[in-house]
Structure formats: structure tokens, C-alpha cells
Coordinates of C-alpha atoms in Angstrom, one line a residue:
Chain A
X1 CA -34.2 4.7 20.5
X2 CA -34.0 3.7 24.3
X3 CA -33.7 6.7 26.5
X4 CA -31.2 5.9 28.9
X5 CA -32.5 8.5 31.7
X6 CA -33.4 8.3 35.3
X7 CA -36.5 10.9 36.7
X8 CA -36.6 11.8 39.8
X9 CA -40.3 11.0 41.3
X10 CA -39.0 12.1 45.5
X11 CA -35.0 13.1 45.8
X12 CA -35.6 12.5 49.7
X13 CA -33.8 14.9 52.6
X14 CA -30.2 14.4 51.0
X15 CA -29.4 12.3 47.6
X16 CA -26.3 13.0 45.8
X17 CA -24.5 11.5 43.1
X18 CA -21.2 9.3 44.3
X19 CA -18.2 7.7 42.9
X20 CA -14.6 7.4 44.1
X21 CA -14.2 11.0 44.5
X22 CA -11.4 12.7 42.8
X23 CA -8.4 12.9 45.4
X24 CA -4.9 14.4 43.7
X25 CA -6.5 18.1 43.9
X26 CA -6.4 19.0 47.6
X27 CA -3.4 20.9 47.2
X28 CA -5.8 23.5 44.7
X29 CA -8.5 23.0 47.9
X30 CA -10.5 20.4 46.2
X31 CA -11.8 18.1 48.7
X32 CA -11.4 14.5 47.2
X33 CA -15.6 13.5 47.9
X34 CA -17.0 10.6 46.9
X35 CA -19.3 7.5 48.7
X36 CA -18.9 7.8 52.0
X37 CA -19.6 3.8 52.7
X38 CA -17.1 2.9 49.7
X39 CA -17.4 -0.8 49.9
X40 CA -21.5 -0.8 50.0
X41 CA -21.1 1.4 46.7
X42 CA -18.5 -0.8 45.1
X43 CA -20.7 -4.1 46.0
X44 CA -23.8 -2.8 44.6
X45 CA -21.7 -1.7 41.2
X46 CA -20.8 -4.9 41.0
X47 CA -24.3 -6.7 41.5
X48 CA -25.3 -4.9 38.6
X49 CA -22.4 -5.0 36.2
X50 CA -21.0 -1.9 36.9
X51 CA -17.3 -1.1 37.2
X52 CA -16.3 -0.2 40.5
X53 CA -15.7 3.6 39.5
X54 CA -19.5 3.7 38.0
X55 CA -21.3 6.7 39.8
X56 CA -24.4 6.1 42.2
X57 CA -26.6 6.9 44.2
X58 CA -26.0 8.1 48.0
X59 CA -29.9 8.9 50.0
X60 CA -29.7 10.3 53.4
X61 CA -31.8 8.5 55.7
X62 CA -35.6 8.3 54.1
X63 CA -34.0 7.0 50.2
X64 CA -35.9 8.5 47.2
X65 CA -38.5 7.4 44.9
X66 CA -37.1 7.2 40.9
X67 CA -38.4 6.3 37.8
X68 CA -36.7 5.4 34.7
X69 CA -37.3 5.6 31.3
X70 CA -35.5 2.4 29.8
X71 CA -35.7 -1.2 31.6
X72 CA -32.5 -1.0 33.8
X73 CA -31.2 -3.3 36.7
X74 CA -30.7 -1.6 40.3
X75 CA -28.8 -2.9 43.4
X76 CA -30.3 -1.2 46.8
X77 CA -27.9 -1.7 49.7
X78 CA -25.6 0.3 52.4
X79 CA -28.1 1.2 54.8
X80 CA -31.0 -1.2 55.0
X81 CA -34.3 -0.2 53.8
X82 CA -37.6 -1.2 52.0
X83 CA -37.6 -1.2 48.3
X84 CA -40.2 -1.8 45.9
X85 CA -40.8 -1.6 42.4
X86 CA -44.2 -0.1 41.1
X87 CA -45.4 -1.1 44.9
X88 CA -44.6 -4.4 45.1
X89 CA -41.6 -5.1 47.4
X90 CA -38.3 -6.1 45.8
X91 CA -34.9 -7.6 46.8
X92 CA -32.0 -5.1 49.2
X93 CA -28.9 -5.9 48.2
X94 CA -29.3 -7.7 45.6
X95 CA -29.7 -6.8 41.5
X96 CA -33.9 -6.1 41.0
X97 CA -35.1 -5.6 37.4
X98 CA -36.9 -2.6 36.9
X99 CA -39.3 -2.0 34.2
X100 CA -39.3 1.0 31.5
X101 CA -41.6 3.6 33.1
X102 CA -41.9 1.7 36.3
X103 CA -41.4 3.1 39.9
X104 CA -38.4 2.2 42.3
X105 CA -39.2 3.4 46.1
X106 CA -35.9 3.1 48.1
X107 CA -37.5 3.4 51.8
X108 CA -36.1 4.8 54.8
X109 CA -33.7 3.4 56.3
X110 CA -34.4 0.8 58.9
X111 CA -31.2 1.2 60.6
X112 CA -27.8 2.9 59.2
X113 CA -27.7 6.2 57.4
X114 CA -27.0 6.0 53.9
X115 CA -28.2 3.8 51.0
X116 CA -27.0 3.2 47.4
X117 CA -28.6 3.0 44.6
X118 CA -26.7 1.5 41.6
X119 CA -28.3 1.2 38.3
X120 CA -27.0 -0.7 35.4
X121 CA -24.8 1.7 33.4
X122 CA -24.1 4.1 36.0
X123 CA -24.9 8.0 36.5
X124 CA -23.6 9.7 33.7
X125 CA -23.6 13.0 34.5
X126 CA -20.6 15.6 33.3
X127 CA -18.0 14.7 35.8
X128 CA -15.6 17.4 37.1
X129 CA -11.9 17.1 37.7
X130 CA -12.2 13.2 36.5
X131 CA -15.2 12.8 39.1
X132 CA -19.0 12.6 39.2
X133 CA -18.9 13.0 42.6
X134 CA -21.3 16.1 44.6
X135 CA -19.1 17.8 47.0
X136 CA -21.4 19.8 49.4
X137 CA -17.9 21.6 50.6
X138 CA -17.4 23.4 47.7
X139 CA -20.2 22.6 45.5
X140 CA -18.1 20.9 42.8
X141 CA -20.3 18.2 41.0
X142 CA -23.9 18.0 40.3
X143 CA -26.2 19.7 42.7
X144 CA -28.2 17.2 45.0
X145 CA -31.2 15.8 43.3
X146 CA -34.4 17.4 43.4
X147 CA -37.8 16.4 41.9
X148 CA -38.2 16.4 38.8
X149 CA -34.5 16.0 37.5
X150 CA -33.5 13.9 35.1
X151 CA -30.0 12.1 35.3
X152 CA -28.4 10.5 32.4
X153 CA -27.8 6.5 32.4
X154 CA -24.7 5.4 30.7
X155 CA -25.0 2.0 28.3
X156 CA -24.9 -1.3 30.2
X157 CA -21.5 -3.4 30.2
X158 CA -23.0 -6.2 29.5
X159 CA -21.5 -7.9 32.5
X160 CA -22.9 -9.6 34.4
X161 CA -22.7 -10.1 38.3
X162 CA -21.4 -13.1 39.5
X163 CA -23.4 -12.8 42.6
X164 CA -27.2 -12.6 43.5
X165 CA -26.7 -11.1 46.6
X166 CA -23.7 -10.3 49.1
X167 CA -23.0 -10.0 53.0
X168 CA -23.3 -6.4 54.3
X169 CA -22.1 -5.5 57.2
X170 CA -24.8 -4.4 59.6
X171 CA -25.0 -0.9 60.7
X172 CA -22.9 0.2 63.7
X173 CA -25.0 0.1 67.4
X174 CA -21.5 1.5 69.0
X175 CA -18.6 2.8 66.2
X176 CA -15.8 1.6 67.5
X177 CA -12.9 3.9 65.8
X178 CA -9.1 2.6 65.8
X179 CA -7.4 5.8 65.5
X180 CA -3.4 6.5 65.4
X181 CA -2.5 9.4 68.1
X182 CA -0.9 12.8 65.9
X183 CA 0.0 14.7 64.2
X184 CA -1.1 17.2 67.0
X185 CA -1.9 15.0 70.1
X186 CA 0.8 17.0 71.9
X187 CA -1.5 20.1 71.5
X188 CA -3.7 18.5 74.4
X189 CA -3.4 17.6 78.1
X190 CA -2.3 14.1 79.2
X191 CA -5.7 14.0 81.0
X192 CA -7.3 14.8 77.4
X193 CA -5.9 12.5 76.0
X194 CA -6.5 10.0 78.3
X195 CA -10.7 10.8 78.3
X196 CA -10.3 10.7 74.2
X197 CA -8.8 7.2 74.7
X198 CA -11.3 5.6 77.4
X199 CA -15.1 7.7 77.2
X200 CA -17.9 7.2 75.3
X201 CA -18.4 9.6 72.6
X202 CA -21.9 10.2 71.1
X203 CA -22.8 11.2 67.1
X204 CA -23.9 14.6 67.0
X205 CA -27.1 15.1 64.7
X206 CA -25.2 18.1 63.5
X207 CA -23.1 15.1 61.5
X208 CA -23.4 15.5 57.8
X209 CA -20.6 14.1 54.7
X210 CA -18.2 16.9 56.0
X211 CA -17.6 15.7 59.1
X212 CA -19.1 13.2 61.5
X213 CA -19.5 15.4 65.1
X214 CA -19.4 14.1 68.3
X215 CA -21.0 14.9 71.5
X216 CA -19.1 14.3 74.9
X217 CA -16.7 15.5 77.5
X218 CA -14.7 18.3 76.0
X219 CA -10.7 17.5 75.6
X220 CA -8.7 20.1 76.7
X221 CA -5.9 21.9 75.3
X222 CA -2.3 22.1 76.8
X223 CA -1.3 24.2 73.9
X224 CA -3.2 27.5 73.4
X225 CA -3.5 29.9 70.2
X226 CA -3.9 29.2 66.6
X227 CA -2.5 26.1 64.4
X228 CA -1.0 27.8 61.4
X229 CA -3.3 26.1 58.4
X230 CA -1.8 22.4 57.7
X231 CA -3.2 20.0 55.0
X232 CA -6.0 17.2 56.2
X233 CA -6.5 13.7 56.0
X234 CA -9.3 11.9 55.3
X235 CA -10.1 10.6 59.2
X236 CA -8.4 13.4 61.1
X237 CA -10.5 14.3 64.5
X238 CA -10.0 17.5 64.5
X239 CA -10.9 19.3 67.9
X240 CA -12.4 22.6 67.2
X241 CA -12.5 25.0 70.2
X242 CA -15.8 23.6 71.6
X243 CA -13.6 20.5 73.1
X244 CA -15.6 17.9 70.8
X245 CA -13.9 15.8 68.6
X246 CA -15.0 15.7 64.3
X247 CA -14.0 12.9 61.6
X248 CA -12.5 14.3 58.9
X249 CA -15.2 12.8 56.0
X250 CA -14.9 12.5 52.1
X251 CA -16.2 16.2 51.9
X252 CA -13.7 17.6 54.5
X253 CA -11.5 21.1 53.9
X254 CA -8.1 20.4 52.5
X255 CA -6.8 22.4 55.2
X256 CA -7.7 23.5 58.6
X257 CA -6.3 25.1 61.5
X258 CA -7.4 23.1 64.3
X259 CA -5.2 20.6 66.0
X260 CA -5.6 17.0 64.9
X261 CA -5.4 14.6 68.3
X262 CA -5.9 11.3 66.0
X263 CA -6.4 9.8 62.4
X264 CA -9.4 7.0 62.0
X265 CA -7.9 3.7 60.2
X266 CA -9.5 4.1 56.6
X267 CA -11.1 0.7 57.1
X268 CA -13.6 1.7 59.9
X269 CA -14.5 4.8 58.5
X270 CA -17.5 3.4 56.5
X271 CA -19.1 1.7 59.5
X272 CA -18.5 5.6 60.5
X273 CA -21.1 6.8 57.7
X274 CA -23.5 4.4 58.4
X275 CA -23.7 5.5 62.4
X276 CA -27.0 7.6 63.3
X277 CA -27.1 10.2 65.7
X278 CA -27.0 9.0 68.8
X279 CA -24.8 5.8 68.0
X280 CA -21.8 5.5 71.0
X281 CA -18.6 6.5 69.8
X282 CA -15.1 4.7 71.3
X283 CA -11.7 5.8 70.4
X284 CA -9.3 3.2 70.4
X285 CA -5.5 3.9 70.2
X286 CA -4.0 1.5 67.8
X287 CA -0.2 2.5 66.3
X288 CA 3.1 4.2 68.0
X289 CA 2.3 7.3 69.2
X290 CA 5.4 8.6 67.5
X291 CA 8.1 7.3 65.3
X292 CA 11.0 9.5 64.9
Chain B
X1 CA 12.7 20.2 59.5
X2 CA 10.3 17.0 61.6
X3 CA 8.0 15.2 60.4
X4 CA 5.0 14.0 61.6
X5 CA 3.3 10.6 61.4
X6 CA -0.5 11.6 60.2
X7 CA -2.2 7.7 60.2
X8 CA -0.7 5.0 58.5
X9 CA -0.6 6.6 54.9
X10 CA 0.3 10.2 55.1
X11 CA 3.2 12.6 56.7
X12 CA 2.7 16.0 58.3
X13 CA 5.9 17.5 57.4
X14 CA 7.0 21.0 59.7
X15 CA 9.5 23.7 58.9
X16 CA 10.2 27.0 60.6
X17 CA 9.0 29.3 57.9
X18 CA 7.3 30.2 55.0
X19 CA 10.1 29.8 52.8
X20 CA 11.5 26.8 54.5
X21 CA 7.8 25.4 53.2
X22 CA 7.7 26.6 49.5
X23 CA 11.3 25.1 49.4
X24 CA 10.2 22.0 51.1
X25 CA 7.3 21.7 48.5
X26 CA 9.5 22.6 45.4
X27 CA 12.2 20.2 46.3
X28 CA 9.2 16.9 47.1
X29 CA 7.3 17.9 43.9
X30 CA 10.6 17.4 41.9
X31 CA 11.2 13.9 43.4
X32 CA 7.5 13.2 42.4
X33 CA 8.4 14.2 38.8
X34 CA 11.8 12.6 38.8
X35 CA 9.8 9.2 40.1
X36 CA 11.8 8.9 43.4
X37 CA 8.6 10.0 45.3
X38 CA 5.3 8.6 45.2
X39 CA 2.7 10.3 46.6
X40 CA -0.9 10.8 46.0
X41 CA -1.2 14.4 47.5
X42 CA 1.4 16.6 48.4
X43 CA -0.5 19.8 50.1
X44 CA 1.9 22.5 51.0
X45 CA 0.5 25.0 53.9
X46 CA 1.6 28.1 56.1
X47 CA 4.2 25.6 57.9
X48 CA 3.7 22.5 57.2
X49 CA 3.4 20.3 53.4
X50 CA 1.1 17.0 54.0
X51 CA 2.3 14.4 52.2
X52 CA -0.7 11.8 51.9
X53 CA -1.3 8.0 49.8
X54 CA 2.3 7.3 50.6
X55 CA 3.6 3.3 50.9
X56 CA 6.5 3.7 53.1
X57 CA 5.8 7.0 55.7
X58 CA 8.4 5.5 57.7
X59 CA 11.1 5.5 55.5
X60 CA 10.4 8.7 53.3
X61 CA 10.7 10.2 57.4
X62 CA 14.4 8.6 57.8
X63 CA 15.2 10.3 54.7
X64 CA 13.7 14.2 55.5
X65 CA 15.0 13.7 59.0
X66 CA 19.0 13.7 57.4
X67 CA 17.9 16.3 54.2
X68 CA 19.0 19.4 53.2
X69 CA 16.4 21.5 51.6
X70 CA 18.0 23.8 48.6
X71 CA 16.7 26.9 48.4
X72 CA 13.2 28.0 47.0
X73 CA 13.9 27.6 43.1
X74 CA 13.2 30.5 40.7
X75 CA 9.6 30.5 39.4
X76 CA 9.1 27.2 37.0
X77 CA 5.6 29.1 35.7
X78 CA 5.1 32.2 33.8
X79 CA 3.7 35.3 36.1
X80 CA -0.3 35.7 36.3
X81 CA -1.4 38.8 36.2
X82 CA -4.5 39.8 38.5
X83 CA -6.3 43.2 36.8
X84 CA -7.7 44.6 40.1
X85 CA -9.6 47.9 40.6
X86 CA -8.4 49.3 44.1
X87 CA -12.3 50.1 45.6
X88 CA -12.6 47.6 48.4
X89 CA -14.8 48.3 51.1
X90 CA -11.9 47.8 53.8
X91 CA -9.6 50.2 51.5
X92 CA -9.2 53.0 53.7
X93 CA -9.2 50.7 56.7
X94 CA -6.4 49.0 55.6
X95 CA -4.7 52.4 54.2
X96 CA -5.1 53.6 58.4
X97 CA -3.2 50.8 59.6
X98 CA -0.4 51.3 57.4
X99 CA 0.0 54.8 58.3
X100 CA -0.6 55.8 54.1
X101 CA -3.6 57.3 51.8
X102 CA -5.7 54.6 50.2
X103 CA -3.8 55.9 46.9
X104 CA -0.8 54.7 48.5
X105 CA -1.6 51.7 50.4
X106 CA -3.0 50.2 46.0
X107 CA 0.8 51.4 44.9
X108 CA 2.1 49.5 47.5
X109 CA -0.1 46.3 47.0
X110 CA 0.5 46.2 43.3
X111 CA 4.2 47.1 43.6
X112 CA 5.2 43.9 45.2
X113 CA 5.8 40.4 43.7
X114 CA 3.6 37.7 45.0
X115 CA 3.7 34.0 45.3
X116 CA 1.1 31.3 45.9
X117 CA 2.4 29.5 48.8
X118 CA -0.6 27.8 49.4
X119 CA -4.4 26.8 48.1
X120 CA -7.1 25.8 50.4
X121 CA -10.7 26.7 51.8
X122 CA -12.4 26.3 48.4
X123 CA -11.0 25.5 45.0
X124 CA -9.0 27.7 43.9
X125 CA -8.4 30.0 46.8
X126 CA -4.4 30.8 46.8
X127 CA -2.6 32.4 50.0
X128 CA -0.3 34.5 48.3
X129 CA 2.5 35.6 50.0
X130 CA 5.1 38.6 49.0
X131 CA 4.1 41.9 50.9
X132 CA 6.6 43.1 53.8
X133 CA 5.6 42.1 57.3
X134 CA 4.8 45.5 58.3
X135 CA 1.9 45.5 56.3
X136 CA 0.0 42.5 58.1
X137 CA -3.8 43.4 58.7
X138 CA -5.5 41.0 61.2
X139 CA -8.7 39.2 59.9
X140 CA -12.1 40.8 60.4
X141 CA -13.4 39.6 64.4
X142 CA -16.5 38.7 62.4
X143 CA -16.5 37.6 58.8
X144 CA -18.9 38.9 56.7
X145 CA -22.0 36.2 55.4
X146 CA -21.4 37.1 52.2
X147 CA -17.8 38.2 50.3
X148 CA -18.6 38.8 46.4
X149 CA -16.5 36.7 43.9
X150 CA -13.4 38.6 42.3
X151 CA -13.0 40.3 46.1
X152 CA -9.2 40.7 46.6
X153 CA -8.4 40.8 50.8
X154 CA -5.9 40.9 53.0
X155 CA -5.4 38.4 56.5
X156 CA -2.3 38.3 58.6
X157 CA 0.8 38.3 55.6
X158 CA -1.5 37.1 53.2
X159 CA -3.4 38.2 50.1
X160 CA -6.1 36.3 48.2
X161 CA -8.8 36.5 45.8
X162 CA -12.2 35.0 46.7
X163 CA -13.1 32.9 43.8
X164 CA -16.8 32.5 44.5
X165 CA -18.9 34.6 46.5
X166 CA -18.8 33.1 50.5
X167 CA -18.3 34.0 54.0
X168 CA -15.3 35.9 54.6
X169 CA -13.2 37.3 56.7
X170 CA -10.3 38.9 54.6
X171 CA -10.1 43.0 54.9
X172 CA -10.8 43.9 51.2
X173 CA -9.2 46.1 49.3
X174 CA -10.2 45.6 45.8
X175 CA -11.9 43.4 43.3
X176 CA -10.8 41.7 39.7
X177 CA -12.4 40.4 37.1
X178 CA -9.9 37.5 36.3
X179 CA -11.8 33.8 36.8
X180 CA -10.1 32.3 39.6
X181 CA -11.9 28.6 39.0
X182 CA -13.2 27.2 36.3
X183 CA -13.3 23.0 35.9
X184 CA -14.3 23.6 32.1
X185 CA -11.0 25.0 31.7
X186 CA -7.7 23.2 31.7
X187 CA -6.3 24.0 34.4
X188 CA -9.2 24.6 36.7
X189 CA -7.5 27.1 38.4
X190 CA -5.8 30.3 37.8
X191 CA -3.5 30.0 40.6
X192 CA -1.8 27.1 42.2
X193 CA 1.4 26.5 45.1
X194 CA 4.2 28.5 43.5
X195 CA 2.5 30.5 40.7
X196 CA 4.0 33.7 40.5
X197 CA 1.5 36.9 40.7
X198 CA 1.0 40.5 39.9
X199 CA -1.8 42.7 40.8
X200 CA -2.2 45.2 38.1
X201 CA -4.2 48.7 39.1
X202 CA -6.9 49.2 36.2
X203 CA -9.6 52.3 36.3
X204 CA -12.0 52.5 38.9

């Protein structure tokens, strides 16, 4: 009998488990979660036979160190970093085989923020609302790893990838951030919203799969008091009362009460995940500011 | 009734009141089942119901822009009834600022009919509407670090039942025993937008 597990040897500062989340439930407050760099998740599924929906992997920084108990195929990418197997160095971004019993090390990360690890067969821990996802909002979801755990491996597919490795896009040195003005950029001053548009933001350390934070000139308000509570989007910038803008992330509240100035295209929000503190920010308008 | 480009996928739609929301809500979540609307979320809110994962914003806009919302239908779901023992810490509190005895303030609560206009800040946290205005408490100027699950409080026209123990600002008046959230039940949770509630007074 094979025993499709994976051990935990070093869980790192942050690994969690990842899929595609599991939007539909926000209107019960259940933030939809999931891989914050969705395409770096989907390719390395896919370099190891995995459907696209197969949970992973997400490390924070400085990877983890994992050990599994059947011979299983892994695909290392996102953020780039070593990787070795039983301490020889092994392929990023591409499928490595790794022995029964053997040791994967996924290093920290050269540049970027967050790596995958796929395995062949996926994570298959009990998934909640049709997800497998850890939400650190709420705390739906298995908890992050920690030493010593032991995550269930589902059975290969038996497909095989069609690739042997696959263009990544390189981590961001400035995140550049199309954004479409509103729902609430009339709750700020034309000279806010002007600054928003034309300086250079910064990534606040304080950044985490909730929200990216930025640090820079505060906007200001033209509208005082309190937003009644209205529903969130995935890539609002939401401008608390400190002045600095926050993406909206996978693990974001459902609803908030602070006005939203922009929305973040979907499509550059995974270059957004990938940006360490410090990385420039830039707001570009893209989009009417309002249709009627 | 305007609505609100939010992005390229979603729409932030506003009304002028509470009611104007639940009927807005009703009335989009009927389409959705009727196939006329599609939508990934629809997340109604104090003013406001967020329509997001839409194809066309621009067109479901045209059509709110000329619509007539019906009123808020009668109840589709059956009432949930919330057993609550009336010992909160912020009992009294609350019974000062309505000008009654802490007796009093628990008949008053559990005398009125409540609705769930609204989920949000964890899963399974309902903003239920239904007492008179009069009885609006303000929030706590600083939350406490830690609110016990089952804790039923008050905040501005709104009553809700913390589902886990968190940080919390709601005045409490009492506590239940009724499981709020549970994803190894179907459904998860106990109360969702529209649900008609009760509180019922058990022992102390």
C-alpha cells in the first residue's frame, strides 16, 4: 500500500494550502481565498498533471522543507528560489521527481514573494464550502502548516504535462497597477486624486494575503464621516483613515466601510503578490471614470 | 436607485434605505433564479447590493437605471429562532439608554421581528434589522479584544450574534447557544440576507 502523504520537515514563516478559492459565498461573509499568483499555481498544476483546480502549495518568502512518503512529481515556481531534492539541486519551474522518503528544500525566494509547490495528485485535505483553500480572514480551511504535519496526497491523473518547463514572468521591480476610478473616488479631493494617479507608492511590509498596504503621501478626503458597509471586490484600494491606499487581496472582508477610490484590473493583480516590501507602486487610470 | 461602476466586472448598486436594499436584493436574486441575471455574487449591505462576476455591467446599469423595485417580498424562508439568555455584560447599559429596566429593555428585544439584511465581517455574522430607531445604541469607542461566541450585541439599528469568539465592538446584551456557522452542516450558516429571526428569552 503506497501512502500518498506529504510530512512537513520546515513549514517556513507562512505556507498555506491554495486552490481557486471558493467565491459565490461573500454574501454569508466568506471571503472567496485562494492563490494569490493564480497563473504561477495553475502552470505548475499543469507541469505535473494536475487539474487546474488541484490544491497547492503557497510559501511566504523563505519556502519550506517537505518530505513525502510515496515517489511523487513536484513543480516549484511563482517566486524564484533554490530547490533541491535530498541536497542536490533540482529544476524551478519545471516537474522534478522526488523519491519515496526523500527531502524537497524549496529555498527562499531570490526575488518575488510567494512560491508554489504542486505535487502530483494535489493536496487533499477536507475542503470547505467546495474549497481547500486557507483563509487567514476568517480561518476557514486548513490551518497553515506547521512541522510535523502531514497532508494527504490525492492519486495521480496519470496525465502527463505537455511541457518541461514554462515562461514565468519575473517578479515586479516597480508594480505598475491599471486601476478603474470608483465606486467612491468622489469621496476624495481632486488634488487626491490627482497624487493617487501620478506618485509613487511604496509596499508596506505590513502587506500580507488580506491586503497589499502601501506607503506614501496620504489622499485626502473631500467627503467626511462613515461609508455605510458596501460589498468588496477583489482589487478594491480601499483608503482607510490613515490616507494610504490597500489592494483588496484573495483574503479580503466581504464588506467594508471605507471608501474605495479604484479597482486593480484582475490581470495585474498577481505581479501584485509577487511584489516585496519596498517594490514602487504606480496607479495608472485605465477606464471611464463613470458610465451612467 | 444609481449604480456604480466597481472595475470592469462588478456593480455597486445604491438605494436610499434599508428597505430600498432588501427589496433591491430580493427582486436581483429572483432574476438570478429566473436565469435573466447572471451573476457570481450578489452581496447586499446597509445601502448598497454589490453585484460582482457580471459579463455585461454596462447594460445590467441601463436596465436598473429605468427599474422599478417592488416592494420587499414576504419572507420566502421559515423563521429562525435564536434561544438567548438576557445576561450580557452591556445589559443595563443598554437598558440606561433606552430610558427602561434591563427586564424591560430583553422584552423589548425579543418582542420584535427581525430580518437579516446583511452578512459580513466573518462567516456567518448577520446584521439583523427590525428594532425601532429609537433604540439605536452606538458601538463601543473601543472594541473589546475578545467577544465570546454565541454573544448577541447591539450597533447603530442593528443586532447580531458573534459566531466565533473575536474582537468586538457591539454593546452586548445576551448570549445563545444556537451554532451560528458550521461548514459541516448544509447550510453553513444559520442565518443568511432575508432570513427571518426571533430571539426567544430562555432562563438565566
Amino acid at each position: 500500500m503506497t501512502d500518498r502523504a506529504l510530512v512537513v520537515v520546515r513549514a517556513g514563516a507562512l505556507t498555506t494550502v491554495q486552490d481557486r478559492g471558493r467565491p459565490g459565498h461573500a454574501h454569508l461573509g466568506v471571503p472567496r481565498s485562494g492563490a494569490l499568483d493564480g497563473p504561477a499555481a495553475a502552470l505548475m498544476n499543469r507541469l505535473v498533471g494536475n487539474p487546474p483546480d488541484a490544491a497547492l502549495l503557497e510559501t511566504t518568502l523563505d519556502g519550506c522543507d517537505l518530505r513525502p512518503r510515496s515517489a511523487v512529481t513536484v513543480a516549484v515556481g511563482g517566486a524564484p528560489c533554490p530547490v533541491s531534492v535530498n541536497g542536490r539541486p533540482a529544476a524551478w519551474g519545471a516537474p522534478v521527481h522526488v523519491p519515496a522518503g526523500a527531502l524537497l528544500s524549496v529555498g527562499a525566494a531570490v526575488s518575488g514573494v510567494r512560491a508554489y509547490v504542486a505535487v502530483s495528485g494535489g493536496v487533499t485535505v477536507e475542503p470547505v464550502l467546495g474549497s481547500r483553500s486557507t483563509d487567514l480572514l476568517s480561518g476557514l480551511g486548513p490551518p497553515p502548516l506547521a512541522a510535523g504535519a502531514v497532508l494527504p496526497l490525492g492519486r495521480p491523473g496519470g496525465v502527463h504535462a505537455r511541457v518541461d518547463a514554462a515562461p514565468q514572468p519575473s517578479p515586479p521591480a516597480e508594480l505598475v497597477l491599471r486601476v478603474t476610478p470608483g465606486p467612491r473616488d468622489d469621496w476624495f479631493t481632486a488634488t487626491a486624486l490627482r497624487t493617487f494617479a501620478t506618485h509613487t507608492y511604496r509596499v508596506s511590509p505590513a502587506s500580507n494575503r488580506i491586503g497589499l498596504r502601501t506607503e506614501g503621501p496620504a489622499l485626502e478626503r473631500a467627503v467626511e464621516g462613515e461609508l455605510p458597509s458596501e460589498g468588496m471586490v477583489l482589487g478594491a484600494v480601499q483608503v482607510p483613515p490613515d490616507g494610504s491606499p490597500v489592494i483588496f487581496l484573495a483574503d479580503h472582508p466581504t464588506t467594508g466601510g471605507y471608501p474605495v477610490i479604484a479597482v486593480v484590473r484582475p490581470a495585474d493583480l498577481p505581479a501584485a503578490a509577487q511584489a516585496v516590501p519596498g517594490t514602487p507602486v504606480r496607479f495608472v487610470l485605465s477606464g471611464s471614470r463613470r458610465t451612467p | 436607485m444609481r449604480a456604480l461602476p466597481v472595475g470592469d466586472r462588478a456593480l455597486l448598486v445604491e438605494v436610499a434605505t434599508d428597505e430600498e436594499a432588501q427589496a433591491l436584493h430580493a427582486e436581483l436574486l429572483r432574476r438570478r433564479a429566473e436565469g435573466s441575471l447572471r451573476a457570481r455574487e450578489i452581496v447586499p449591505a446597509a445601502r448598497t447590493v454589490l453585484l460582482d462576476g457580471l459579463d455585461e455591467p454596462a447594460r445590467l446599469a441601463a436596465w436598473l437605471a429605468g427599474a422599478r423595485l417592488p416592494p420587499v417580498p414576504p419572507p420566502s424562508k421559515d423563521v429562525v429562532e435564536i434561544p438567548v439568555r438576557y445576561d450580557g455584560p452591556d445589559l443595563a447599559d443598554v437598558a440606561r439608554r433606552w430610558g427602561v429596566s434591563p427586564g424591560e429593555a430583553a422584552r423589548l428585544h425579543a418582542a420584535a421581528g427581525f430580518r437579516v439584511a446583511f452578512c459580513g465581517f466573518a462567516p456567518g455574522f448577520g446584521y439583523l434589522t427590525g428594532l425601532p430607531g429609537r433604540y439605536a445604541v452606538p458601538r463601543h469607542a473601543t472594541p473589546r479584544t475578545a467577544v465570546p461566541a454565541g454573544s448577541v450585541g447591539l450597533a447603530g439599528p442593528y443586532t447580531g450574534v458573534y459566531p466565533r469568539s473575536s474582537p468586538g465592538g457591539w454593546r452586548l446584551i445576551g448570549t445563545t447557544d444556537a451554532v451560528l456557522w458550521d461548514h459541516t452542516r448544509v447550510p453553513a450558516a444559520l442565518l443568511s440576507p432575508g432570513t427571518p429571526v426571533r430571539f426567544v428569552p430562555v432562563g438565566p
